[in-house]
Amino acid sequence: RFSLGNIEETQKTIELMIKNRVLVSNILHPREIFSTQEKIFPNPYSNQIRFSKEELDTYMREQFNRTHVAARSTEIQLETTNELPTIIKERRSCRQFDMKKHIKFLEFSHFVSTLKQVREEKIYYHYASAG
């Protein structure tokens, strides 16, 4: 946040942001975008993972079977169905929420159950996942 009327402070901050490549005039190469992320979160996987089916399969298996430490002791039995809930099938990008209207647990449960892992021949999800 800038002090009102302090042009010098604002100019120095903007110059610093340009110097540190926070403010840029063109599209950055993905390597430059993610380089700071890799400093904070080192990548434990080989750079060859995208070229090796075995390495990629190992990575996918690890990612699909991971759980959060806090989630290991907590379990909620959700109502399940093979059909996607109407609330999912009829959803729209523009939503209006009525915070005073309560939803039934069954509807909530069906909605949340669409986010679970499905294990058949392989593990998959009903939604797009980057992992």
Short mmCIF file of C-alpha atoms in Angstrom, two decimals:
data_model
loop_
_atom_site.label_atom_id
_atom_site.label_comp_id
_atom_site.label_asym_id
_atom_site.label_seq_id
_atom_site.Cartn_x
_atom_site.Cartn_y
_atom_site.Cartn_z
CA ARG A 1 0.00 0.00 0.00
CA PHE A 2 1.35 3.40 -0.92
CA SER A 3 1.13 6.62 1.04
CA LEU A 4 -1.13 9.08 -0.70
CA GLY A 5 0.84 11.74 -2.54
CA ASN A 6 4.30 10.18 -2.02
CA ILE A 7 5.36 10.02 -5.66
CA GLU A 8 9.01 9.22 -4.89
CA GLU A 9 8.08 6.17 -2.78
CA THR A 10 5.70 4.95 -5.46
CA GLN A 11 8.30 5.42 -8.23
CA LYS A 12 11.00 3.53 -6.25
CA THR A 13 8.60 0.68 -5.58
CA ILE A 14 7.63 0.42 -9.25
CA GLU A 15 11.30 0.51 -10.31
CA LEU A 16 12.08 -2.27 -7.82
CA MET A 17 9.18 -4.33 -9.19
CA ILE A 18 10.50 -3.85 -12.75
CA LYS A 19 14.04 -4.77 -11.67
CA ASN A 20 12.78 -7.94 -9.95
CA ARG A 21 10.64 -8.84 -13.00
CA VAL A 22 7.38 -8.52 -11.08
CA LEU A 23 6.18 -5.91 -13.58
CA VAL A 24 7.04 -6.90 -17.15
CA SER A 25 6.23 -5.60 -20.61
CA ASN A 26 5.92 -8.96 -22.35
CA ILE A 27 4.94 -12.58 -21.74
CA LEU A 28 7.53 -14.44 -19.69
CA HIS A 29 8.96 -17.84 -20.58
CA PRO A 30 7.44 -20.55 -18.34
CA ARG A 31 10.90 -21.35 -16.95
CA GLU A 32 11.20 -17.79 -15.62
CA ILE A 33 7.67 -17.81 -14.22
CA PHE A 34 8.18 -21.03 -12.26
CA SER A 35 11.81 -20.50 -11.25
CA THR A 36 10.83 -18.71 -8.02
CA GLN A 37 8.38 -21.48 -7.20
CA GLU A 38 11.19 -24.02 -7.51
CA LYS A 39 13.30 -22.02 -5.04
CA ILE A 40 10.53 -22.31 -2.45
CA PHE A 41 9.33 -25.82 -3.33
CA PRO A 42 12.15 -27.92 -4.78
CA ASN A 43 11.07 -30.45 -7.41
CA PRO A 44 12.02 -33.94 -6.15
CA TYR A 45 11.34 -35.50 -9.57
CA SER A 46 13.69 -35.99 -12.49
CA ASN A 47 13.61 -33.57 -15.42
CA GLN A 48 13.16 -36.66 -17.61
CA ILE A 49 9.79 -37.55 -16.05
CA ARG A 50 7.85 -36.32 -19.08
CA PHE A 51 9.89 -38.59 -21.36
CA SER A 52 9.81 -41.77 -19.26
CA LYS A 53 6.56 -43.74 -19.01
CA GLU A 54 7.85 -45.61 -15.96
CA GLU A 55 8.79 -42.43 -14.09
CA LEU A 56 5.49 -40.78 -15.02
CA ASP A 57 3.50 -43.84 -13.89
CA THR A 58 5.36 -43.85 -10.55
CA TYR A 59 4.65 -40.12 -10.13
CA MET A 60 0.95 -40.57 -10.97
CA ARG A 61 0.63 -43.47 -8.52
CA GLU A 62 2.21 -41.38 -5.74
CA GLN A 63 0.00 -38.37 -6.48
CA PHE A 64 -3.23 -40.36 -6.66
CA ASN A 65 -2.52 -42.13 -3.37
CA ARG A 66 -1.42 -39.13 -1.29
CA THR A 67 -3.46 -37.85 1.63
CA HIS A 68 -3.18 -34.84 3.87
CA VAL A 69 -1.92 -35.65 7.37
CA ALA A 70 -4.98 -34.01 8.97
CA ALA A 71 -7.35 -36.05 6.80
CA ARG A 72 -6.05 -39.44 7.90
CA SER A 73 -7.95 -39.46 11.18
CA THR A 74 -11.13 -37.82 9.92
CA GLU A 75 -13.72 -39.72 7.94
CA ILE A 76 -17.20 -38.73 6.81
CA GLN A 77 -19.40 -41.38 5.23
CA LEU A 78 -21.00 -39.69 2.22
CA GLU A 79 -24.14 -40.82 0.46
CA THR A 80 -23.10 -42.00 -3.01
CA THR A 81 -24.84 -42.44 -6.32
CA ASN A 82 -23.72 -43.53 -9.78
CA GLU A 83 -25.47 -40.58 -11.40
CA LEU A 84 -24.14 -37.03 -11.14
CA PRO A 85 -26.38 -34.82 -9.00
CA THR A 86 -28.69 -32.36 -10.76
CA ILE A 87 -26.84 -29.56 -8.96
CA ILE A 88 -23.70 -30.56 -10.92
CA LYS A 89 -25.37 -31.31 -14.26
CA GLU A 90 -27.29 -28.03 -14.31
CA ARG A 91 -24.60 -25.76 -12.88
CA ARG A 92 -23.83 -22.48 -14.63
CA SER A 93 -20.79 -20.21 -14.62
CA CYS A 94 -22.78 -17.26 -13.25
CA ARG A 95 -24.19 -18.10 -9.84
CA GLN A 96 -26.31 -16.36 -7.25
CA PHE A 97 -26.17 -17.67 -3.70
CA ASP A 98 -28.96 -17.54 -1.14
CA MET A 99 -27.07 -17.74 2.15
CA LYS A 100 -30.34 -18.09 4.12
CA LYS A 101 -31.51 -21.19 2.26
CA HIS A 102 -30.08 -24.37 3.78
CA ILE A 103 -29.38 -27.38 1.60
CA LYS A 104 -30.12 -30.95 2.57
CA PHE A 105 -27.20 -33.12 3.68
CA LEU A 106 -28.06 -35.58 0.91
CA GLU A 107 -27.59 -32.86 -1.75
CA PHE A 108 -24.35 -31.68 -0.12
CA SER A 109 -23.14 -35.26 0.15
CA HIS A 110 -23.85 -36.00 -3.53
CA PHE A 111 -22.05 -32.81 -4.54
CA VAL A 112 -18.96 -33.53 -2.43
CA SER A 113 -18.92 -37.19 -3.51
CA THR A 114 -18.21 -36.05 -7.08
CA LEU A 115 -14.79 -34.87 -5.84
CA LYS A 116 -13.68 -38.29 -4.60
CA GLN A 117 -11.28 -40.71 -6.25
CA VAL A 118 -12.92 -43.42 -8.33
CA ARG A 119 -10.98 -46.69 -8.31
CA GLU A 120 -11.81 -49.08 -11.12
CA GLU A 121 -9.07 -50.33 -13.44
CA LYS A 122 -7.22 -47.09 -12.68
CA ILE A 123 -7.80 -44.18 -10.36
CA TYR A 124 -9.68 -41.25 -11.92
CA TYR A 125 -11.76 -38.21 -10.99
CA HIS A 126 -15.04 -36.76 -12.29
CA TYR A 127 -13.36 -33.34 -12.53
CA ALA A 128 -10.26 -31.94 -14.21
CA SER A 129 -7.15 -32.32 -12.09
CA ALA A 130 -3.63 -30.98 -12.54
CA GLY A 131 -2.21 -33.78 -10.41
#
